[in-house]
Amino acid sequence: MYGSGSRTVRRRAFVLGSAAATASAALAGPLAGSAAATGFGWSDDGSNYVVDTGADLVLKVSKTNGDLTSLVYKGTEYQGYGGKNSHVESGLGTSTVTLEQSGSTILVSVAYGTLRHYYAARSGENNIYLWTNKADSSVTATRYIVRVKEGLFLNDEPDSYAYTTSTVEASDVFAKSDGQTRSKHYAKHRVIDYDYIGWTTGSVGLWIVRSNHEKASGGPFYRSLLRHQSADGGGLYEILYYGENQTEPERYGLQGPYVIAFTDGGAPSSALYHGTLTTSWADSLGITGYVPDSGRGRVAGVGIAGRDTAYAYTVGLANAAAQYWGAARSSDGYFSVSRVLPGAYTLTVHKGELAVYSTQLTVTAGTTTTLNTITVPSSNDPAKASAIWRIGTWDGTPSGFKNAELMTYAHPSDVRAASWTGNVVISSGSETSAFPCYLWKDVNSGLLVHFRLTAAQAAAAHTLRIGVTTAYANGRPQITVNDTWTSAIPSPPTQPSTRSLTVGSYRGNNHTFSYSVPASAWLTDTSKYNVLKIDIVSGSGTTGYLSAGTAIDAVDLLA
């Protein structure tokens, strides 16, 4: 997992319903429910294994395909919408399903081809622990979805479905009658931002606590499906692999545990979070691919020098088999990433979301790999270069640009979006807020930036830089200065091949385009504005917001 470590974002999570009621409700921990757990046990009703946790939760797992067919909490059935069960992907089909009880744990195992899936129930808990092991590409398994009956929880978040027949894009982006857009894609949150998602009424909470994403892809800043609601119910997701705007190949192996947790309305216990959850009780259950803590290592860094303290820094570890991450301490850059599978990794230091340093290291089981202070070279941080003017900040995101925040949970056509066109004047005080976060070939290509130069500046050649965070359909910027000098069309950097800008994601591969502008291109009359035109070029894409486009990180003219 680019996993967890000691992130402090645990309390930043999705909550639907009354915030006041949620705040005041008691938390339900791993041992919530009846202390005696007198009802703990299982039975076979012919079609399902029926598991009673001895607390307030009774679940059923199909003996045919491993679907979760029933979730009864305090006597109320929560499972099911549209006649569908909760399951891996859209259901596995005929599987071999077995059950074993080991003391205070009941484990249901599902085998489907090379895929293995597991449900574990613990005596006295209102939680279900899940693991999914996708060994190869022979089985499609990219998610687990908890399907929840309609009418049990409010639907008041802009990132989830709202029922409508008006489709904006494909079959998964919709528009309400008021012009606001909705889609299951619009999650707002990056993986690093949340530990759990779900709903609460104030007296009942239903959550998925995410896994450490050890075998997922995309790193700490990736966005993917989290939940949705429509007229016939809702879904909570644990994404095992998501291809939309994906920057990495799929990783295979065991993912989990992730947890379906019921509470009395409050947030799930912090003991269930991937940074603090311990599952030594599962060490001997025979889960395929399971590696106990004793078979894992740790990486710790003394600190990070050369940081810009205005930004949060994140340290990531990644190789072809696993990914992990941890926050660097704001005071000195100290970091620690624990429960790491043994192997060779690339360590990357991110300023915001911009990679500014990398090195190689090896993790060994049972030991800590300790790094001395890492120094980020000034040349690795583009913000440290002296600039005549700069639009935006070099942090690997479009933050601060026009419509940037909205685009993580809305379609570009949304009525709440400011106009995608309009020009920019340097020294106006609104350079960044007036500059669109996204540029498209068919929407706002040809954006103009007006700026003055001193006589000394106009007498010299300068480098103009445009940083991007992703691109759709090979969209990339070509520049023209004062209608007299035009750059060559740059080669497109490697970027995801799927939709991105219209499904709530700017996170691709950060890239900086550099253009060497000769002195002859500048105006010699210092009272006049020079005009920079930025066009988006590509031979791919279609029309409108699905024409070739790119997301902007920063634009500057170097001194």
XYZ file of C-alpha atoms in Angstrom:
559
model
C 0.000 0.000 0.000
C 1.339 3.416 -0.462
C -0.346 2.841 2.951
C -0.692 4.646 6.085
C 1.930 5.205 8.691
C 0.847 7.846 11.174
C -1.363 10.067 9.013
C -3.355 12.648 10.927
C -6.223 12.675 8.419
C -8.221 9.932 10.078
C -11.038 12.181 11.101
C -11.461 13.645 7.648
C -14.123 11.320 6.287
C -17.435 11.166 4.490
C -20.460 11.554 6.735
C -24.064 11.921 5.611
C -26.817 13.016 7.965
C -26.849 15.228 11.006
C -23.370 16.464 11.839
C -24.472 17.483 15.316
C -25.957 14.080 16.009
C -22.852 12.396 14.668
C -20.577 14.446 16.866
C -22.532 13.641 19.983
C -23.106 9.943 19.290
C -20.891 7.432 21.027
C -18.193 5.702 19.036
C -18.519 1.986 18.421
C -15.220 0.202 18.780
C -13.992 -3.240 17.816
C -15.667 -4.721 20.881
C -18.938 -2.832 20.543
C -22.073 -4.794 21.312
C -22.811 -7.396 23.917
C -19.809 -7.969 26.142
C -20.855 -11.550 26.723
C -21.599 -12.165 23.036
C -23.999 -14.911 24.071
C -25.460 -15.239 20.577
C -22.142 -15.661 18.800
C -22.152 -18.516 16.313
C -23.273 -19.655 12.887
C -25.836 -21.819 11.143
C -26.661 -23.060 7.661
C -30.075 -22.223 6.227
C -29.473 -24.289 3.104
C -28.644 -21.340 0.836
C -26.493 -19.193 3.126
C -24.123 -19.329 6.015
C -25.799 -17.279 8.744
C -23.364 -15.618 11.167
C -24.461 -13.983 14.414
C -21.694 -11.811 15.887
C -23.279 -11.955 19.322
C -23.598 -8.179 19.262
C -26.291 -6.470 17.148
C -25.261 -7.782 13.724
C -26.382 -10.877 11.813
C -25.076 -11.469 8.297
C -25.671 -14.034 5.594
C -23.206 -15.186 2.929
C -24.426 -17.116 -0.110
C -23.056 -20.657 -0.273
C -23.342 -20.467 -4.059
C -21.368 -17.363 -4.993
C -20.061 -15.701 -1.821
C -22.394 -12.707 -2.062
C -23.338 -10.939 1.142
C -27.097 -11.492 0.990
C -28.212 -9.999 4.301
C -27.015 -7.380 6.807
C -29.368 -7.133 9.760
C -28.349 -4.615 12.414
C -30.553 -4.201 15.484
C -33.342 -5.995 13.657
C -33.281 -3.832 10.499
C -32.215 -5.213 7.116
C -29.727 -2.874 5.433
C -28.552 -5.080 2.573
C -29.819 -4.730 -0.946
C -31.010 -2.302 -3.568
C -32.418 -3.061 -6.961
C -32.538 -6.737 -6.081
C -28.739 -6.877 -5.852
C -26.482 -8.306 -3.171
C -23.236 -6.919 -1.789
C -20.246 -8.534 -3.442
C -16.900 -8.404 -5.169
C -17.221 -6.543 -8.482
C -20.753 -7.281 -9.770
C -20.803 -10.778 -8.339
C -18.396 -13.653 -8.829
C -20.671 -16.410 -10.061
C -20.605 -20.005 -8.867
C -17.869 -20.332 -6.249
C -16.621 -22.693 -3.586
C -17.736 -21.226 -0.259
C -16.591 -22.652 3.073
C -16.816 -21.669 6.734
C -14.536 -22.281 9.691
C -14.782 -21.176 13.300
C -11.600 -20.600 15.285
C -12.395 -19.546 18.827
C -13.910 -16.068 18.721
C -13.540 -15.725 14.924
C -15.729 -17.087 12.140
C -14.150 -17.015 8.666
C -16.103 -17.499 5.446
C -13.836 -18.235 2.475
C -14.842 -17.798 -1.176
C -12.846 -19.350 -4.032
C -13.596 -18.322 -7.604
C -10.961 -19.363 -10.109
C -7.702 -17.839 -8.890
C -9.518 -15.267 -6.769
C -9.957 -15.662 -3.026
C -12.276 -13.542 -0.914
C -12.849 -13.663 2.841
C -15.352 -12.453 5.446
C -14.406 -12.582 9.123
C -16.751 -11.957 12.062
C -15.515 -11.509 15.603
C -17.432 -12.313 18.739
C -19.107 -9.251 20.227
C -18.336 -6.899 17.328
C -20.616 -5.125 14.879
C -17.914 -5.314 12.219
C -17.191 -7.528 9.213
C -13.535 -7.814 8.180
C -12.928 -8.460 4.484
C -9.929 -9.465 2.395
C -9.765 -9.932 -1.374
C -6.866 -11.633 -3.157
C -6.763 -11.152 -6.908
C -3.825 -13.250 -8.062
C -3.830 -12.375 -11.761
C -5.859 -10.868 -14.599
C -7.966 -13.975 -15.190
C -10.703 -12.656 -12.898
C -12.258 -9.204 -13.001
C -12.281 -7.890 -9.453
C -11.840 -4.186 -9.022
C -14.081 -3.389 -6.076
C -16.219 -4.563 -3.227
C -19.578 -2.825 -3.099
C -21.951 -2.744 -0.125
C -25.429 -2.251 -1.525
C -27.754 -0.520 0.908
C -31.553 -0.382 0.788
C -33.229 2.860 -0.200
C -34.656 5.277 2.332
C -32.380 4.349 5.233
C -29.939 7.262 4.958
C -30.116 10.823 3.669
C -28.623 11.768 0.339
C -27.179 15.265 0.787
C -23.676 15.145 -0.673
C -22.816 16.503 -4.129
C -20.504 13.630 -5.019
C -23.236 10.992 -5.168
C -25.923 10.150 -7.651
C -29.148 12.097 -7.676
C -31.787 10.387 -9.739
C -32.406 12.023 -13.093
C -32.842 10.981 -16.687
C -30.663 13.789 -18.043
C -27.254 12.457 -19.026
C -24.372 14.895 -19.466
C -21.670 12.440 -20.455
C -21.640 8.736 -21.260
C -24.093 6.913 -18.983
C -22.572 7.912 -15.658
C -22.631 11.713 -15.401
C -26.001 13.359 -14.835
C -27.496 16.829 -14.575
C -30.279 17.879 -12.247
C -32.943 20.283 -13.392
C -31.107 23.131 -11.660
C -27.983 22.534 -13.764
C -25.881 20.893 -11.059
C -24.131 17.678 -12.062
C -23.870 14.372 -10.226
C -21.865 11.207 -10.719
C -20.561 8.280 -8.727
C -17.117 9.431 -9.892
C -17.255 12.660 -7.909
C -15.594 11.616 -4.670
C -13.826 14.888 -3.743
C -11.371 13.051 -1.530
C -7.994 11.610 -2.365
C -7.097 8.264 -0.799
C -4.858 10.046 1.703
C -7.778 12.194 2.891
C -10.065 9.569 4.348
C -10.047 6.445 6.487
C -13.726 5.607 6.210
C -16.804 6.487 4.204
C -20.459 5.973 4.894
C -23.703 7.295 6.230
C -25.285 8.095 9.578
C -28.760 8.921 10.767
C -27.444 10.084 14.119
C -28.510 6.821 15.749
C -27.165 4.326 13.199
C -23.965 4.567 11.193
C -22.922 2.281 8.346
C -19.341 2.603 7.136
C -16.608 1.032 5.078
C -13.235 1.513 6.715
C -10.736 1.372 3.887
C -7.767 -0.935 3.737
C -4.214 0.351 3.570
C -4.411 0.128 -0.268
C -1.186 -1.855 -0.209
C -2.086 -3.615 -3.459
C -4.071 -0.782 -5.010
C -2.577 1.631 -7.549
C -2.276 5.373 -8.050
C -0.574 6.456 -4.836
C -1.771 8.677 -1.984
C -3.365 11.377 -4.125
C -5.530 9.137 -6.257
C -9.293 9.636 -6.475
C -11.750 6.856 -7.216
C -15.307 5.706 -6.596
C -16.301 5.901 -2.941
C -20.078 5.757 -2.818
C -23.260 6.684 -4.614
C -26.966 6.970 -4.006
C -29.938 6.887 -6.309
C -33.669 6.385 -6.073
C -33.376 2.673 -5.334
C -30.600 2.713 -2.739
C -26.920 3.366 -2.235
C -23.509 1.803 -2.555
C -20.317 2.020 -0.518
C -17.108 1.015 -2.282
C -13.733 -0.361 -1.399
C -11.863 0.044 -4.660
C -9.345 -2.726 -5.268
C -8.245 -1.312 -8.612
C -9.699 1.585 -10.569
C -8.693 2.330 -14.135
C -10.098 5.878 -14.486
C -7.172 8.315 -14.870
C -4.884 5.634 -13.470
C -1.125 6.281 -13.518
C 0.083 2.800 -12.569
C -0.416 -0.809 -13.663
C -2.655 -3.007 -11.570
C -1.046 -4.690 -8.598
C -2.046 -8.205 -7.633
C -2.254 -9.892 -4.262
C -4.164 -9.677 -1.010
C -5.950 -6.442 -0.157
C -7.299 -5.926 3.321
C -8.573 -6.008 5.803
C -11.216 -3.474 4.982
C -14.166 -3.340 7.330
C -17.937 -2.998 7.113
C -18.755 -1.340 10.424
C -22.087 -0.555 12.074
C -22.174 1.990 14.906
C -24.754 3.716 17.063
C -24.424 6.759 14.823
C -20.868 7.863 15.488
C -17.765 7.350 13.423
C -16.172 3.897 13.411
C -13.586 3.309 16.107
C -10.111 4.572 15.279
C -8.882 1.089 16.235
C -10.240 -0.050 12.857
C -8.142 2.335 10.786
C -5.370 0.925 8.686
C -2.727 2.859 10.623
C -3.738 1.402 13.978
C -5.683 -1.777 13.178
C -3.976 -4.918 14.425
C -5.237 -8.308 13.249
C -2.952 -10.771 14.980
C -6.087 -12.869 15.499
C -6.056 -13.459 11.709
C -2.438 -14.649 11.557
C -3.396 -18.311 11.788
C -6.593 -18.285 9.708
C -4.904 -19.443 6.498
C -5.854 -16.425 4.387
C -4.043 -16.701 1.054
C -1.367 -14.005 0.703
C -1.673 -12.857 4.314
C 1.567 -11.480 5.780
C 1.610 -10.889 9.555
C 3.345 -7.917 11.122
C 6.337 -10.121 11.921
C 6.913 -10.530 8.188
C 6.956 -6.809 7.527
C 9.405 -3.957 8.021
C 9.429 -0.232 8.621
C 10.992 2.852 7.022
C 11.830 5.937 9.078
C 13.501 9.205 8.125
C 15.289 11.604 10.475
C 13.926 14.583 8.579
C 13.646 16.480 5.293
C 15.727 19.601 4.688
C 15.073 22.104 1.916
C 11.320 22.019 2.436
C 8.943 24.875 1.809
C 7.134 24.918 5.149
C 4.021 26.405 3.570
C 3.258 22.948 2.169
C 2.545 19.500 3.535
C 5.087 16.870 2.511
C 4.256 13.213 1.930
C 6.735 10.361 1.591
C 5.719 7.469 -0.650
C 7.132 4.007 -1.183
C 6.296 2.027 -4.293
C 7.351 -0.930 -6.378
C 5.520 -3.229 -8.763
C 4.039 -5.242 -5.902
C 3.035 -2.698 -3.256
C 2.593 0.969 -2.341
C 2.732 2.876 0.965
C 2.902 6.443 2.235
C 3.262 8.542 5.349
C 3.150 12.208 6.319
C 6.335 14.146 6.976
C 6.187 16.022 10.290
C 5.692 19.719 9.689
C 8.343 20.802 12.197
C 11.296 18.877 10.786
C 10.170 16.462 8.087
C 10.471 13.321 10.226
C 8.474 10.417 8.762
C 7.695 6.801 9.511
C 5.976 4.204 7.326
C 5.250 0.883 8.983
C 3.982 -2.596 8.055
C 5.840 -2.583 4.747
C 6.296 -5.812 2.796
C 9.956 -6.746 2.273
C 11.514 -5.658 -1.004
C 13.225 -2.909 -2.961
C 11.289 0.362 -3.213
C 11.462 3.791 -4.768
C 11.015 6.411 -2.073
C 9.498 9.675 -3.316
C 9.127 12.939 -1.417
C 6.127 15.023 -2.463
C 5.715 18.746 -1.861
C 1.947 18.933 -1.949
C 1.441 16.480 -4.792
C 4.613 17.358 -6.688
C 7.489 14.883 -6.560
C 10.652 16.763 -5.586
C 13.015 13.960 -4.538
C 13.438 10.216 -4.986
C 15.845 7.505 -3.927
C 16.013 3.722 -3.681
C 15.922 1.621 -0.527
C 15.336 -1.932 0.654
C 12.943 -3.063 3.364
C 13.662 -6.182 5.398
C 11.162 -8.048 7.559
C 11.434 -7.358 11.263
C 13.739 -4.359 10.930
C 13.590 -0.592 10.430
C 15.308 0.970 7.443
C 16.498 4.330 8.799
C 17.383 7.233 6.527
C 19.498 10.210 7.501
C 18.160 13.692 6.769
C 17.015 13.985 3.152
C 17.895 17.265 1.472
C 15.668 18.360 -1.390
C 17.888 20.128 -3.961
C 16.695 23.597 -4.909
C 16.785 22.554 -8.549
C 14.129 19.904 -7.836
C 11.552 22.459 -6.708
C 10.483 24.659 -9.639
C 9.105 27.260 -7.213
C 12.656 28.139 -6.150
C 13.599 29.440 -9.590
C 13.515 33.250 -9.867
C 10.566 34.375 -11.969
C 9.483 37.664 -13.533
C 5.908 36.554 -12.917
C 4.174 33.382 -11.831
C 0.572 32.159 -12.004
C -0.387 29.500 -9.485
C 1.936 27.594 -7.184
C 4.211 24.675 -7.961
C 2.581 22.032 -5.794
C 1.421 19.439 -8.311
C -2.235 20.550 -8.213
C -4.458 23.152 -9.914
C -5.257 24.628 -6.494
C -6.199 28.306 -6.649
C -7.055 28.305 -10.343
C -10.547 29.085 -11.544
C -12.996 26.222 -10.842
C -10.261 23.990 -9.395
C -12.029 22.916 -6.204
C -15.389 22.439 -7.914
C -13.918 20.098 -10.517
C -13.240 17.392 -7.924
C -16.989 16.890 -7.524
C -18.670 18.330 -10.614
C -18.644 18.182 -14.396
C -17.132 21.186 -16.230
C -20.597 21.985 -17.615
C -22.000 22.401 -14.098
C -23.978 25.609 -13.562
C -21.770 26.418 -10.554
C -18.648 26.691 -12.721
C -17.379 30.149 -13.629
C -16.844 30.860 -17.308
C -14.035 28.768 -18.763
C -13.016 31.633 -21.035
C -11.541 35.020 -20.225
C -8.062 36.460 -20.326
C -5.492 37.107 -17.621
C -3.539 40.245 -16.719
C -0.326 39.940 -14.703
C -0.146 42.260 -11.665
C -3.948 42.519 -11.564
C -4.035 40.609 -8.287
C -6.329 37.981 -9.813
C -3.891 36.189 -12.085
C -4.454 32.755 -10.602
C -8.155 32.975 -9.795
C -8.863 34.234 -13.328
C -6.856 31.471 -14.999
C -8.932 28.317 -15.730
C -7.718 25.182 -13.990
C -8.318 23.215 -17.202
C -7.723 24.126 -20.828
C -9.395 22.283 -23.717
C -8.812 22.429 -27.459
C -12.530 22.871 -28.141
C -13.520 25.056 -25.145
C -10.982 27.705 -24.163
C -7.873 27.181 -26.253
C -6.200 30.466 -27.166
C -6.168 31.870 -23.632
C -4.352 35.223 -23.501
C -2.004 36.386 -20.737
C -1.059 40.089 -20.745
C 2.119 41.293 -19.041
C 4.684 44.099 -19.180
C 8.478 43.771 -19.197
C 11.140 46.263 -18.248
C 13.612 47.320 -20.913
C 16.267 45.031 -19.437
C 13.891 42.095 -19.354
C 12.736 42.689 -22.916
C 16.337 42.713 -24.107
C 16.939 39.107 -23.070
C 15.660 35.659 -23.924
C 13.583 33.944 -21.239
C 12.206 30.508 -20.456
C 8.473 30.164 -20.064
C 7.229 27.135 -18.145
C 3.799 25.514 -18.011
C 3.318 22.785 -15.459
C 0.477 20.294 -15.922
C -0.919 17.592 -13.661
C -2.635 15.405 -16.236
C -3.865 15.542 -19.815
C -6.709 14.012 -21.771
C -6.270 12.782 -25.357
C -2.665 14.029 -25.535
C -3.665 17.641 -25.034
C -0.585 19.862 -24.568
C 0.143 23.575 -24.752
C 1.676 25.408 -27.683
C 2.480 29.075 -27.105
C 2.577 32.193 -29.247
C 4.125 35.504 -28.120
C 2.858 38.804 -29.550
C 1.623 37.030 -32.677
C 5.218 36.974 -33.954
C 6.844 33.926 -32.376
C 5.270 30.484 -32.006
C 6.804 27.525 -30.251
C 7.104 24.091 -31.707
C 4.392 21.627 -30.715
C 5.824 19.711 -27.759
C 5.733 15.953 -27.540
C 2.978 14.641 -25.275
C 4.158 13.229 -21.943
C 2.900 9.869 -20.745
C -0.545 10.329 -19.240
C -3.544 8.085 -18.473
C -5.594 7.169 -21.521
C -9.042 7.382 -19.900
C -11.295 10.275 -18.982
C -9.931 12.534 -16.271
C -10.983 16.190 -16.337
C -14.684 15.339 -16.555
C -14.769 12.673 -13.844
C -13.364 14.637 -10.930
C -9.653 13.934 -11.315
C -6.669 16.128 -12.159
C -4.179 13.571 -10.830
C -2.083 12.184 -13.651
C 1.657 12.501 -14.200
C 3.042 15.929 -13.401
C 5.035 17.361 -16.284
C 6.673 20.703 -17.014
C 6.756 22.127 -20.531
C 9.601 24.602 -21.083
C 9.744 27.065 -23.965
C 12.837 29.125 -24.839
C 11.475 32.466 -25.997
C 14.022 34.638 -27.897
C 14.492 38.315 -27.052
C 13.181 39.217 -30.490
C 9.704 38.038 -29.465
C 9.257 40.725 -26.764
C 7.899 44.231 -27.265
C 10.526 46.930 -26.807
C 7.935 49.540 -25.802
C 7.705 48.946 -22.039
C 4.403 50.827 -21.812
C 2.682 48.131 -23.828
C 1.546 44.691 -22.765
C 3.168 41.624 -24.193
C 0.590 38.981 -25.057
C 1.113 35.276 -24.482
C -1.364 32.972 -26.197
C -1.739 29.393 -24.952
C -3.325 26.938 -27.369
C -4.099 23.285 -26.691
C -3.068 21.034 -29.529
C -3.670 17.368 -30.260
C -4.916 15.139 -33.019
C -7.017 13.160 -30.560
C -10.162 13.731 -28.539
C -13.666 14.573 -29.667
C -15.554 17.784 -28.957
C -16.400 20.054 -26.039
C -15.178 18.866 -22.670
C -14.042 15.600 -24.224
C -11.753 17.382 -26.629
C -8.043 17.217 -25.871
C -7.286 19.058 -22.642
C -4.933 19.471 -19.734
C -4.929 20.509 -16.065
C -2.640 23.344 -14.995
C -0.216 23.338 -12.047
C 1.603 26.647 -12.622
C 2.733 29.022 -15.369
C 5.748 31.297 -15.036
C 8.272 33.378 -16.960
C 11.759 32.935 -15.561
C 14.047 35.884 -14.954
